[in-house]
Coordinates of C-alpha atoms and ligand atoms in Angstrom, one line a residue:
M16 CA -15.4 77.6 44.6
Q17 CA -15.7 76.7 40.7
T18 CA -19.0 76.8 39.4
R19 CA -19.6 74.2 36.8
L20 CA -22.1 74.2 34.2
L21 CA -23.7 70.5 33.2
P22 CA -25.4 69.6 29.9
D23 CA -29.2 68.4 30.7
T24 CA -27.9 65.3 29.0
P25 CA -28.1 61.9 30.9
H26 CA -24.1 62.1 32.1
G27 CA -24.9 65.4 33.1
R28 CA -27.6 64.4 35.2
E29 CA -25.7 61.5 36.7
E30 CA -22.9 63.9 37.8
A31 CA -25.6 66.4 39.2
A32 CA -27.0 63.7 41.3
A33 CA -23.8 62.6 42.3
I34 CA -22.5 65.9 43.7
L35 CA -26.1 66.2 45.7
R36 CA -25.6 62.8 46.8
A37 CA -22.6 64.3 48.6
G38 CA -23.7 66.9 49.8
G39 CA -23.5 69.7 47.3
L40 CA -25.7 72.4 45.4
V41 CA -26.6 72.2 42.5
A42 CA -29.2 74.5 40.9
F43 CA -31.8 73.0 38.0
G44 CA -34.3 74.0 35.6
T45 CA -38.2 73.2 36.5
E46 CA -41.0 74.8 34.8
T47 CA -41.3 77.5 37.1
V48 CA -38.0 79.0 37.5
Y49 CA -34.2 77.5 38.3
G50 CA -34.0 75.7 41.6
L51 CA -30.9 75.5 43.9
G52 CA -30.9 71.7 44.6
A53 CA -29.6 70.4 48.1
D54 CA -30.0 66.6 49.6
A55 CA -33.1 67.6 51.7
R56 CA -32.0 65.0 54.3
N57 CA -28.5 66.2 54.8
D58 CA -28.7 69.2 57.5
H59 CA -25.6 70.5 56.5
A60 CA -26.6 70.7 52.4
V61 CA -29.7 72.4 53.3
A62 CA -27.5 74.5 55.5
A63 CA -25.1 75.4 52.8
I64 CA -28.5 76.4 50.7
Y65 CA -29.2 79.1 53.5
A66 CA -25.5 80.3 53.0
A67 CA -25.2 80.4 49.5
K68 CA -28.2 82.7 49.1
G69 CA -28.1 85.1 52.3
R70 CA -31.6 83.4 52.8
P71 CA -33.5 83.9 56.3
G72 CA -33.6 80.8 58.6
I73 CA -37.0 81.2 59.1
N74 CA -38.3 81.6 55.7
P75 CA -38.1 77.2 55.1
L76 CA -37.6 75.4 51.4
I77 CA -39.9 73.5 49.5
S78 CA -38.7 69.9 49.2
H79 CA -39.3 68.2 45.9
F80 CA -39.9 64.4 44.7
T81 CA -40.6 62.5 41.9
T82 CA -44.0 60.9 43.0
A83 CA -47.0 62.0 44.7
D84 CA -46.4 58.5 47.0
A85 CA -42.7 59.9 48.0
A86 CA -43.8 63.4 48.6
F87 CA -47.0 61.7 51.0
A88 CA -44.4 59.4 52.9
Q89 CA -43.1 62.7 54.2
V90 CA -46.0 64.1 55.6
T91 CA -49.6 63.3 56.0
P92 CA -51.8 63.9 53.5
T93 CA -55.6 64.8 53.4
P94 CA -57.9 63.6 51.1
L95 CA -57.8 66.9 49.4
A96 CA -54.2 67.1 49.3
R97 CA -54.4 63.9 47.4
G98 CA -57.1 64.8 45.5
L99 CA -54.9 68.3 44.4
A100 CA -52.1 66.1 43.8
S101 CA -53.9 64.2 41.4
R102 CA -55.0 67.1 39.3
F103 CA -52.4 69.0 39.7
W104 CA -48.9 67.0 39.9
P105 CA -46.6 66.7 38.0
G106 CA -47.3 70.8 38.0
P107 CA -46.4 74.1 40.1
L108 CA -48.4 73.4 42.9
T109 CA -46.9 73.1 46.4
L110 CA -48.8 72.2 49.3
V111 CA -47.7 72.3 53.0
L112 CA -48.7 69.6 55.2
P113 CA -48.4 68.2 58.3
R114 CA -44.7 66.1 58.6
A115 CA -45.4 62.7 58.5
P116 CA -44.2 60.2 61.8
G117 CA -40.3 59.7 61.1
C118 CA -40.2 62.8 58.4
A119 CA -36.8 62.3 56.9
I120 CA -37.1 66.0 55.1
S121 CA -34.1 68.0 57.5
P122 CA -35.5 70.2 60.2
I123 CA -33.6 73.1 59.3
A124 CA -35.7 73.2 55.8
T125 CA -39.0 73.2 57.4
A126 CA -37.1 76.3 59.5
G127 CA -38.7 74.0 63.2
L128 CA -42.4 74.5 61.9
S129 CA -44.4 70.9 62.3
T130 CA -45.3 71.0 58.5
A131 CA -43.6 70.5 55.5
A132 CA -44.0 71.9 51.8
V133 CA -44.2 69.5 49.1
R134 CA -43.9 69.3 45.3
V135 CA -43.8 67.2 42.4
P136 CA -42.3 69.4 39.5
A137 CA -42.8 69.2 35.5
G138 CA -40.2 70.1 34.4
G139 CA -38.7 68.3 31.0
N140 CA -36.1 66.4 32.7
T141 CA -36.5 67.5 36.3
R142 CA -37.7 64.2 37.1
A143 CA -35.5 62.4 35.2
L144 CA -33.0 64.7 37.7
L145 CA -34.5 63.6 41.0
A146 CA -35.1 59.9 39.7
A147 CA -31.4 59.6 39.9
C148 CA -31.2 61.3 43.2
G149 CA -33.7 59.1 44.4
F150 CA -34.4 61.2 47.8
P151 CA -36.4 64.4 48.4
V152 CA -34.6 67.9 47.4
V153 CA -34.8 71.5 48.9
A154 CA -34.6 73.6 45.7
P155 CA -35.5 77.7 46.7
S156 CA -34.9 80.0 43.3
A157 CA -31.4 79.7 42.7
N158 CA -30.5 83.7 43.3
P159 CA -29.2 85.6 46.4
S160 CA -32.2 86.2 48.4
G161 CA -34.8 89.1 48.2
R162 CA -33.8 89.4 44.5
V163 CA -35.2 88.5 41.0
S164 CA -35.8 84.9 40.6
P165 CA -33.3 83.2 37.5
S166 CA -35.7 82.0 34.5
D167 CA -32.4 80.4 33.0
A168 CA -28.9 79.0 33.6
L169 CA -27.0 82.2 33.5
H170 CA -29.1 84.2 35.4
V171 CA -28.4 81.7 37.5
L172 CA -24.2 82.1 37.3
A173 CA -25.5 85.6 37.2
G174 CA -26.0 85.5 41.2
L175 CA -24.3 82.7 42.4
D176 CA -20.8 82.1 40.2
G177 CA -18.8 80.8 42.8
R178 CA -20.7 80.4 45.8
I179 CA -22.4 76.7 44.4
D180 CA -21.2 73.4 43.0
A181 CA -22.7 73.1 39.6
V182 CA -25.6 74.7 37.1
L183 CA -27.9 72.0 35.0
D184 CA -28.6 73.9 32.3
C185 CA -31.9 72.8 31.3
G186 CA -32.6 76.1 28.6
P187 CA -35.4 78.5 29.7
C188 CA -38.2 77.8 32.1
H189 CA -42.0 77.6 30.7
V190 CA -43.9 78.4 33.3
G191 CA -41.9 81.1 34.6
V192 CA -43.0 82.3 38.1
E193 CA -42.7 80.2 41.0
S194 CA -45.6 77.4 41.9
T195 CA -48.4 78.1 44.0
I196 CA -48.7 77.5 47.5
V197 CA -51.8 76.3 49.2
D198 CA -51.2 75.4 53.0
L199 CA -53.4 72.4 53.9
S200 CA -52.1 72.1 57.2
G201 CA -55.6 73.8 58.7
P202 CA -59.4 73.3 58.8
A203 CA -59.7 74.8 55.3
P204 CA -57.3 76.1 52.9
V205 CA -55.1 78.9 52.5
L206 CA -53.3 80.6 49.9
L207 CA -50.1 81.3 50.4
R208 CA -48.5 82.4 47.3
P209 CA -50.2 83.3 44.4
G210 CA -48.3 81.0 41.5
G211 CA -48.2 78.7 38.2
V212 CA -51.5 77.2 38.9
T213 CA -54.1 80.2 39.0
L214 CA -56.4 80.5 42.0
E215 CA -59.4 79.9 39.7
A216 CA -58.1 76.4 39.3
L217 CA -57.2 75.7 42.5
E218 CA -60.7 76.8 44.0
A219 CA -62.3 75.0 41.0
A220 CA -60.3 71.7 42.2
C221 CA -61.2 72.3 45.6
G222 CA -64.7 72.6 45.2
M223 CA -64.4 76.1 47.8
P224 CA -63.0 79.0 48.2
V225 CA -59.3 79.3 49.1
A226 CA -58.7 82.6 51.3
M227 CA -56.0 84.4 51.4
P228 CA -53.8 85.1 54.3
R229 CA -53.9 88.7 55.9
A230 CA -51.1 90.7 54.3
S231 CA -48.6 91.2 57.0
S232 CA -47.4 94.3 58.2
N233 CA -44.6 93.4 60.4
D234 CA -41.8 91.6 58.1
S235 CA -39.6 90.6 61.6
R236 CA -43.0 87.9 62.2
P237 CA -44.5 87.3 58.7
L238 CA -48.1 85.3 58.6
A239 CA -46.6 82.8 56.4
P240 CA -43.8 82.0 56.7
G241 CA -41.2 83.8 53.9
Q242 CA -43.8 86.0 52.3
L243 CA -41.4 89.2 53.2
S244 CA -42.9 92.0 51.6
S245 CA -39.4 93.2 49.5
H246 CA -38.7 90.2 47.2
Y247 CA -37.9 90.1 43.2
A248 CA -35.9 93.5 43.9
P249 CA -34.0 94.6 41.0
G250 CA -31.3 97.5 41.2
L251 CA -33.9 100.2 39.8
A252 CA -36.7 101.4 41.8
V253 CA -40.1 100.0 40.0
R254 CA -43.0 102.1 39.9
L255 CA -46.2 99.8 39.3
D256 CA -49.7 100.2 37.0
A257 CA -48.1 103.0 34.9
D258 CA -50.2 105.2 32.6
T259 CA -47.6 107.7 31.1
V260 CA -43.3 106.6 31.1
G261 CA -40.4 109.3 31.5
A262 CA -37.8 109.3 28.9
D263 CA -35.6 108.3 32.3
E264 CA -37.5 105.4 32.9
A265 CA -37.2 101.8 31.5
L266 CA -41.0 100.5 30.4
L267 CA -42.1 97.2 31.9
A268 CA -45.1 97.3 28.8
F269 CA -47.9 94.4 28.4
G270 CA -50.5 94.9 25.5
P271 CA -49.7 97.8 23.8
P272 CA -46.9 99.7 24.9
L273 CA -47.1 103.1 26.2
P274 CA -44.8 105.6 24.7
G275 CA -41.9 107.8 26.3
S276 CA -39.7 105.5 27.4
P277 CA -36.0 104.4 25.3
L278 CA -35.5 101.6 26.7
V279 CA -39.0 98.8 26.6
W280 CA -39.5 94.9 27.2
N281 CA -42.9 94.0 26.5
L282 CA -44.5 90.9 28.4
S283 CA -46.3 90.2 25.9
A284 CA -47.8 92.6 23.2
R285 CA -50.7 90.5 22.4
G286 CA -51.9 90.8 26.1
D287 CA -51.0 86.9 27.3
L288 CA -50.5 86.4 30.5
R289 CA -48.9 83.0 29.9
E290 CA -46.5 84.2 27.6
A291 CA -46.2 87.5 30.2
A292 CA -45.1 85.0 33.3
A293 CA -42.7 83.3 31.4
R294 CA -41.6 86.7 30.1
L295 CA -41.1 88.4 33.2
F296 CA -38.0 87.7 35.4
A297 CA -35.8 87.6 32.4
G298 CA -37.8 91.1 32.0
L299 CA -37.2 92.6 35.0
R300 CA -33.2 91.4 34.4
F301 CA -32.9 93.1 31.3
L302 CA -34.4 96.4 32.4
D303 CA -32.4 97.2 35.6
M304 CA -29.4 96.0 34.0
E305 CA -29.4 98.2 30.5
G306 CA -31.3 100.8 32.1
H307 CA -29.0 101.2 34.5
R308 CA -26.6 100.8 31.8
R309 CA -27.8 104.0 30.4
G310 CA -28.4 105.5 33.6
L311 CA -32.3 105.7 33.5
V312 CA -33.8 105.6 36.9
R313 CA -35.9 103.1 37.3
I314 CA -38.9 100.9 35.7
A315 CA -42.0 101.7 35.0
V316 CA -44.6 99.0 35.0
Q317 CA -48.1 98.9 32.8
P318 CA -50.8 97.3 34.5
V319 CA -51.3 93.6 34.7
P320 CA -55.1 92.7 35.4
A321 CA -55.1 90.7 38.1
H322 CA -57.1 87.3 37.3
G323 CA -55.2 84.0 36.7
L324 CA -51.6 83.7 35.7
G325 CA -51.5 87.9 36.4
R326 CA -52.5 87.2 40.1
A327 CA -48.6 85.5 40.2
I328 CA -47.2 88.2 38.3
R329 CA -48.9 91.3 40.2
D330 CA -47.3 89.2 43.4
R331 CA -44.0 89.4 42.0
L332 CA -44.2 92.8 41.1
V333 CA -45.9 94.4 44.4
R334 CA -42.9 92.7 46.3
A335 CA -40.3 94.3 43.8
A336 CA -41.8 97.8 44.3
S337 CA -42.0 97.3 47.7
P338 CA -39.9 99.2 50.3
R339 CA -36.1 97.4 50.1
P340 CA -34.7 96.7 53.7
Ligands
AMP29 P1 -38.9 79.1 47.4 O1 -38.5 80.6 48.4 O2 -39.7 79.1 46.3 O3 -38.4 77.8 47.5 O4 -40.3 79.2 48.4 C1 -40.8 78.6 49.7 C2 -42.1 79.2 50.2 O5 -42.5 78.3 50.6 C3 -41.3 80.0 51.6 O6 -41.2 81.3 51.4 C4 -43.2 79.8 52.6 O7 -43.6 81.2 52.2 C5 -43.5 78.5 51.8 N1 -42.9 77.5 52.7 C6 -42.1 76.4 53.0 N2 -42.7 75.7 53.6 C7 -43.2 76.2 54.3 C8 -44.3 75.8 55.6 N3 -44.0 74.7 56.2 N4 -45.3 76.3 56.1 C9 -45.5 77.5 55.7 N5 -44.9 77.9 53.9 C10 -44.7 77.1 53.7
MG30 MG1 -37.0 82.4 45.6

């Protein structure tokens, strides 16, 4: 299959929507990362996403909508869900809620669960694309499963060229890490994945603490579906919280860079977590490719603080450093 690169224009979005309507796969930019889109109602299209990504079938997908009303037609919102939607949508927050009676989302997309994950994204023209579709679109990150997420169109082609119908070139993603996922299907909200909405902002909006699930010790039965420990993995090994760096290591710096590495990508020289999140996946990709070319043995990572967006950044780095299956 030839993968087309479409411009993010009204005509390009119409073409992308036509491919999706016909059951094809189109990657597109959102404010978080590039998603690989398919019609959420179409079992074949949804199954094709799992095949193109090599994604395990136990890992459910997020459905994307133009408005909260459209999302809440497919799931049963609680008052807290409505409050969070009006505070954070459009934006990088995903809500897990019970599937509504008559929910049109393919059971393949929700991995057979009685709940579904929904979001209204904020990226520049993402909602214009969704509006041109007129149906919910599932869109996991547009990369082979387990590898580094894409934050621009060329990253998508690097991993999926020839395996999907098209990429809508929406430019670089400005948030740069995936959405925060909060499970609202139980008695109290649970944070399933830290992401572009900080835990601090989420707890303030909830007016209560948001618990995190215990880390899973068993990847064959993860506590939160899809939260496998190895993910976002570059080819080179990753060493976290480095306070020195060797001449055989690439350096992912944060703040003033450690001396001694021949290859440095600074997430943010001024120690800004927003800038660091937006530069994270591009940096991992750059250090991996260029480090490999130069014969370096691993990527050393300087400490990133564990508050605000730093939680999401650290979560991705811990998984990138985790032993590979
Ligand atoms: P992504 O890979 O960015 O599309 O994110 C999808 C993630 O959302 C999955 O890996 C799950 O962790 C989470 N998720 C999606 N649907 C559900 C659900 N029904 N229940 C719990 N988590 C979900
Ligand atoms: Mg992903």
